[in-house]
Amino acid sequence: MTDICFLSYDKDEYPYFSAYSVDEEDGSISPKYYIYPPSPIKQHGIFRGATCNGVFHFMNDHDQHMMWNLTTNECKALPMSFDRRPRLDSPVVASGMWYDHTRENYKLLQFVRNYAIFEEDEADDSIWLYSLKSNSWKTLPRMFSPASTCTNDVFYCGASFGESECIISFNFSTETLSKIHLPLLDKTKCYQIMEYKGLLSIVVYSSMFGTNREPSEYELWVMNDGLWSRESVFHVCGVHEPVWFSRNGRFLYFESFRDEVVVFDRATGKSKNLGIHCYSTRLKIYPLAESFVQLNGVSLVEDLEELVTVEEELVRVEEEEEDDDYGYY
């Protein structure tokens, strides 16, 4: 059995996670429990999609980063990433996290797209990397897009250089970047970067989705030993983008047109609606695991509430000082 979770929102738009177990024999999903983040994270944090070994990353509107270990319920407010320039708009477009077992160190990756508010300002896209051991950030410049996945100790993200597209890989162990060329694809097709049986893969499909009667065609491309190969072609009715492969690679999960989870059995060519509704803007499936690694944060919710309040006040003061420096009123 493999444990996974879905991101959902309650009636007050607060985030929580629905935990399930996946049966590797038939692809079915069994509900387990709900996971509610502590109050400060729940009220102020936005889940950015980065998680590893049961540790989740959240970020609020003031660029305050927080890590939460759901096993120990320990929370940690991270230091501010960098001195943000007030003349730039810098949304996070992709996130990844990895755990180094040998050093007991979590590393958090943030892909940031910088937009200049005024034409005369420079705005280079960048990568922010946080290390739990050093409790500090470093940055590297790069261009990228939101399509991404993390396989073993490597984070992969779609990138664009002019009119050409490729995949940028970031090795957490060596902290190095590499460029991977995509296979020759029809430019009218879309692709999703995914993990397939521990390997980097892409699922290629048409931007015009099929219906419940007319299936869409999907191609699975897998990279092995530095080379791409088309592993299979299959057809599925009534689904959107592919979401997640089961650990054995037999089952591929989709979001249906009715915002429900559909599992496709690649061995039989049949799909099944699991009757699970998705209550988020885009379905994502995250593996779950227990971790007892200490984040060196706080374990009491009340302490974190006070910590977050102090951090937000510091951000407010810094923003006021920056506005004064640039003559904002």
PDB file of C-alpha atoms in Angstrom, residues 141-261:
ATOM      1  CA  PRO A 141      19.456  32.846 -12.006  1.00  0.00           C
ATOM      2  CA  ARG A 142      17.399  30.723 -14.450  1.00  0.00           C
ATOM      3  CA  MET A 143      14.259  30.708 -16.614  1.00  0.00           C
ATOM      4  CA  PHE A 144      11.545  28.112 -16.132  1.00  0.00           C
ATOM      5  CA  SER A 145       7.848  27.175 -16.281  1.00  0.00           C
ATOM      6  CA  PRO A 146       5.529  25.606 -13.657  1.00  0.00           C
ATOM      7  CA  ALA A 147       5.591  22.010 -15.052  1.00  0.00           C
ATOM      8  CA  SER A 148       7.813  20.047 -12.657  1.00  0.00           C
ATOM      9  CA  THR A 149       8.479  16.859 -10.708  1.00  0.00           C
ATOM     10  CA  CYS A 150      11.019  15.544  -8.208  1.00  0.00           C
ATOM     11  CA  THR A 151      12.613  12.117  -8.802  1.00  0.00           C
ATOM     12  CA  ASN A 152      15.038  10.687  -6.240  1.00  0.00           C
ATOM     13  CA  ASP A 153      17.396  13.594  -5.484  1.00  0.00           C
ATOM     14  CA  VAL A 154      16.761  15.569  -8.690  1.00  0.00           C
ATOM     15  CA  PHE A 155      14.136  18.252  -9.315  1.00  0.00           C
ATOM     16  CA  TYR A 156      12.955  18.668 -12.921  1.00  0.00           C
ATOM     17  CA  CYS A 157      11.194  21.730 -14.284  1.00  0.00           C
ATOM     18  CA  GLY A 158      10.069  22.779 -17.738  1.00  0.00           C
ATOM     19  CA  ALA A 159      12.013  25.736 -19.096  1.00  0.00           C
ATOM     20  CA  SER A 160      11.842  28.048 -22.090  1.00  0.00           C
ATOM     21  CA  PHE A 161      14.714  29.784 -23.862  1.00  0.00           C
ATOM     22  CA  GLY A 162      13.240  32.008 -26.540  1.00  0.00           C
ATOM     23  CA  GLU A 163      11.006  29.791 -28.663  1.00  0.00           C
ATOM     24  CA  SER A 164      12.652  26.509 -27.637  1.00  0.00           C
ATOM     25  CA  GLU A 165      11.622  24.401 -24.656  1.00  0.00           C
ATOM     26  CA  CYS A 166      13.654  22.007 -22.534  1.00  0.00           C
ATOM     27  CA  ILE A 167      13.817  20.581 -19.033  1.00  0.00           C
ATOM     28  CA  ILE A 168      16.067  22.028 -16.361  1.00  0.00           C
ATOM     29  CA  SER A 169      17.272  19.545 -13.740  1.00  0.00           C
ATOM     30  CA  PHE A 170      18.550  20.569 -10.323  1.00  0.00           C
ATOM     31  CA  ASN A 171      20.557  18.004  -8.374  1.00  0.00           C
ATOM     32  CA  PHE A 172      19.923  18.588  -4.658  1.00  0.00           C
ATOM     33  CA  SER A 173      23.016  16.607  -3.628  1.00  0.00           C
ATOM     34  CA  THR A 174      25.523  18.535  -5.745  1.00  0.00           C
ATOM     35  CA  GLU A 175      23.401  21.710  -6.099  1.00  0.00           C
ATOM     36  CA  THR A 176      24.094  21.805  -9.830  1.00  0.00           C
ATOM     37  CA  LEU A 177      21.877  22.633 -12.804  1.00  0.00           C
ATOM     38  CA  SER A 178      21.678  20.736 -16.074  1.00  0.00           C
ATOM     39  CA  LYS A 179      19.742  21.143 -19.312  1.00  0.00           C
ATOM     40  CA  ILE A 180      17.800  18.216 -20.823  1.00  0.00           C
ATOM     41  CA  HIS A 181      16.472  18.394 -24.358  1.00  0.00           C
ATOM     42  CA  LEU A 182      12.952  17.184 -24.988  1.00  0.00           C
ATOM     43  CA  PRO A 183      12.221  14.523 -27.613  1.00  0.00           C
ATOM     44  CA  LEU A 184      11.058  15.837 -30.978  1.00  0.00           C
ATOM     45  CA  LEU A 185       7.379  16.580 -30.341  1.00  0.00           C
ATOM     46  CA  ASP A 186       4.484  18.091 -32.236  1.00  0.00           C
ATOM     47  CA  LYS A 187       4.471  21.775 -31.229  1.00  0.00           C
ATOM     48  CA  THR A 188       0.675  21.687 -30.899  1.00  0.00           C
ATOM     49  CA  LYS A 189       0.937  19.082 -28.124  1.00  0.00           C
ATOM     50  CA  CYS A 190       1.223  19.656 -24.380  1.00  0.00           C
ATOM     51  CA  TYR A 191       3.302  17.614 -21.970  1.00  0.00           C
ATOM     52  CA  GLN A 192       3.383  16.890 -18.252  1.00  0.00           C
ATOM     53  CA  ILE A 193       6.663  16.122 -16.458  1.00  0.00           C
ATOM     54  CA  MET A 194       6.175  13.087 -14.200  1.00  0.00           C
ATOM     55  CA  GLU A 195       7.988  10.367 -12.280  1.00  0.00           C
ATOM     56  CA  TYR A 196       7.543   6.890 -13.753  1.00  0.00           C
ATOM     57  CA  LYS A 197       8.976   3.966 -11.765  1.00  0.00           C
ATOM     58  CA  GLY A 198      11.771   6.177 -10.437  1.00  0.00           C
ATOM     59  CA  LEU A 199      12.620   7.628 -13.865  1.00  0.00           C
ATOM     60  CA  LEU A 200      12.051  11.013 -15.473  1.00  0.00           C
ATOM     61  CA  SER A 201       9.151  10.853 -17.921  1.00  0.00           C
ATOM     62  CA  ILE A 202       6.772  13.082 -19.834  1.00  0.00           C
ATOM     63  CA  VAL A 203       3.190  12.341 -20.828  1.00  0.00           C
ATOM     64  CA  VAL A 204       2.339  14.045 -24.130  1.00  0.00           C
ATOM     65  CA  TYR A 205      -1.255  14.877 -25.060  1.00  0.00           C
ATOM     66  CA  SER A 206      -3.367  17.229 -27.149  1.00  0.00           C
ATOM     67  CA  SER A 207      -4.462  20.574 -25.719  1.00  0.00           C
ATOM     68  CA  MET A 208      -7.955  19.681 -26.989  1.00  0.00           C
ATOM     69  CA  PHE A 209      -9.195  17.095 -24.510  1.00  0.00           C
ATOM     70  CA  GLY A 210     -11.538  14.321 -25.580  1.00  0.00           C
ATOM     71  CA  THR A 211     -15.028  13.712 -24.226  1.00  0.00           C
ATOM     72  CA  ASN A 212     -16.678  10.804 -22.453  1.00  0.00           C
ATOM     73  CA  ARG A 213     -17.281   9.253 -25.882  1.00  0.00           C
ATOM     74  CA  GLU A 214     -14.225  10.410 -27.823  1.00  0.00           C
ATOM     75  CA  PRO A 215     -10.936   9.503 -26.108  1.00  0.00           C
ATOM     76  CA  SER A 216      -7.757  11.572 -26.117  1.00  0.00           C
ATOM     77  CA  GLU A 217      -4.418  10.095 -27.108  1.00  0.00           C
ATOM     78  CA  TYR A 218      -1.561  10.053 -24.603  1.00  0.00           C
ATOM     79  CA  GLU A 219       2.091   9.172 -25.212  1.00  0.00           C
ATOM     80  CA  LEU A 220       4.437   8.121 -22.421  1.00  0.00           C
ATOM     81  CA  TRP A 221       8.089   9.052 -23.018  1.00  0.00           C
ATOM     82  CA  VAL A 222      10.711   7.807 -20.548  1.00  0.00           C
ATOM     83  CA  MET A 223      14.352   8.860 -20.159  1.00  0.00           C
ATOM     84  CA  ASN A 224      16.822   6.091 -19.395  1.00  0.00           C
ATOM     85  CA  ASP A 225      20.613   6.426 -19.545  1.00  0.00           C
ATOM     86  CA  GLY A 226      20.252   9.915 -21.001  1.00  0.00           C
ATOM     87  CA  LEU A 227      18.034   8.843 -23.911  1.00  0.00           C
ATOM     88  CA  TRP A 228      14.313   9.342 -24.533  1.00  0.00           C
ATOM     89  CA  SER A 229      12.147   6.460 -25.726  1.00  0.00           C
ATOM     90  CA  ARG A 230       8.411   6.286 -26.342  1.00  0.00           C
ATOM     91  CA  GLU A 231       7.286   3.617 -23.922  1.00  0.00           C
ATOM     92  CA  SER A 232       3.596   3.413 -24.863  1.00  0.00           C
ATOM     93  CA  VAL A 233       0.572   5.094 -26.454  1.00  0.00           C
ATOM     94  CA  PHE A 234      -2.878   4.835 -24.885  1.00  0.00           C
ATOM     95  CA  HIS A 235      -6.325   6.439 -25.096  1.00  0.00           C
ATOM     96  CA  VAL A 236      -8.532   7.663 -22.219  1.00  0.00           C
ATOM     97  CA  CYS A 237     -12.025   9.195 -22.268  1.00  0.00           C
ATOM     98  CA  GLY A 238     -13.332  12.162 -20.291  1.00  0.00           C
ATOM     99  CA  VAL A 239     -10.174  13.249 -18.462  1.00  0.00           C
ATOM    100  CA  HIS A 240      -7.910  16.288 -18.186  1.00  0.00           C
ATOM    101  CA  GLU A 241      -4.176  16.293 -17.537  1.00  0.00           C
ATOM    102  CA  PRO A 242      -2.439  13.238 -16.077  1.00  0.00           C
ATOM    103  CA  VAL A 243      -1.661  13.667 -12.386  1.00  0.00           C
ATOM    104  CA  TRP A 244       0.306  10.777 -10.867  1.00  0.00           C
ATOM    105  CA  PHE A 245       1.714   7.314 -11.635  1.00  0.00           C
ATOM    106  CA  SER A 246       1.384   4.526  -9.080  1.00  0.00           C
ATOM    107  CA  ARG A 247       4.671   3.249  -7.727  1.00  0.00           C
ATOM    108  CA  ASN A 248       4.672   0.221 -10.031  1.00  0.00           C
ATOM    109  CA  GLY A 249       3.777   2.380 -13.074  1.00  0.00           C
ATOM    110  CA  ARG A 250       0.679   0.356 -13.939  1.00  0.00           C
ATOM    111  CA  PHE A 251      -1.909   2.934 -12.911  1.00  0.00           C
ATOM    112  CA  LEU A 252      -2.110   6.531 -14.109  1.00  0.00           C
ATOM    113  CA  TYR A 253      -4.427   8.916 -12.307  1.00  0.00           C
ATOM    114  CA  PHE A 254      -6.316  11.780 -13.973  1.00  0.00           C
ATOM    115  CA  GLU A 255      -8.765  14.513 -13.049  1.00  0.00           C
ATOM    116  CA  SER A 256     -12.099  14.104 -14.839  1.00  0.00           C
ATOM    117  CA  PHE A 257     -14.273  16.818 -16.400  1.00  0.00           C
ATOM    118  CA  ARG A 258     -16.458  16.584 -13.284  1.00  0.00           C
ATOM    119  CA  ASP A 259     -13.489  17.267 -10.993  1.00  0.00           C
ATOM    120  CA  GLU A 260     -13.278  13.647  -9.893  1.00  0.00           C
ATOM    121  CA  VAL A 261     -10.315  11.283  -9.726  1.00  0.00           C
TER     122      VAL A 261
END
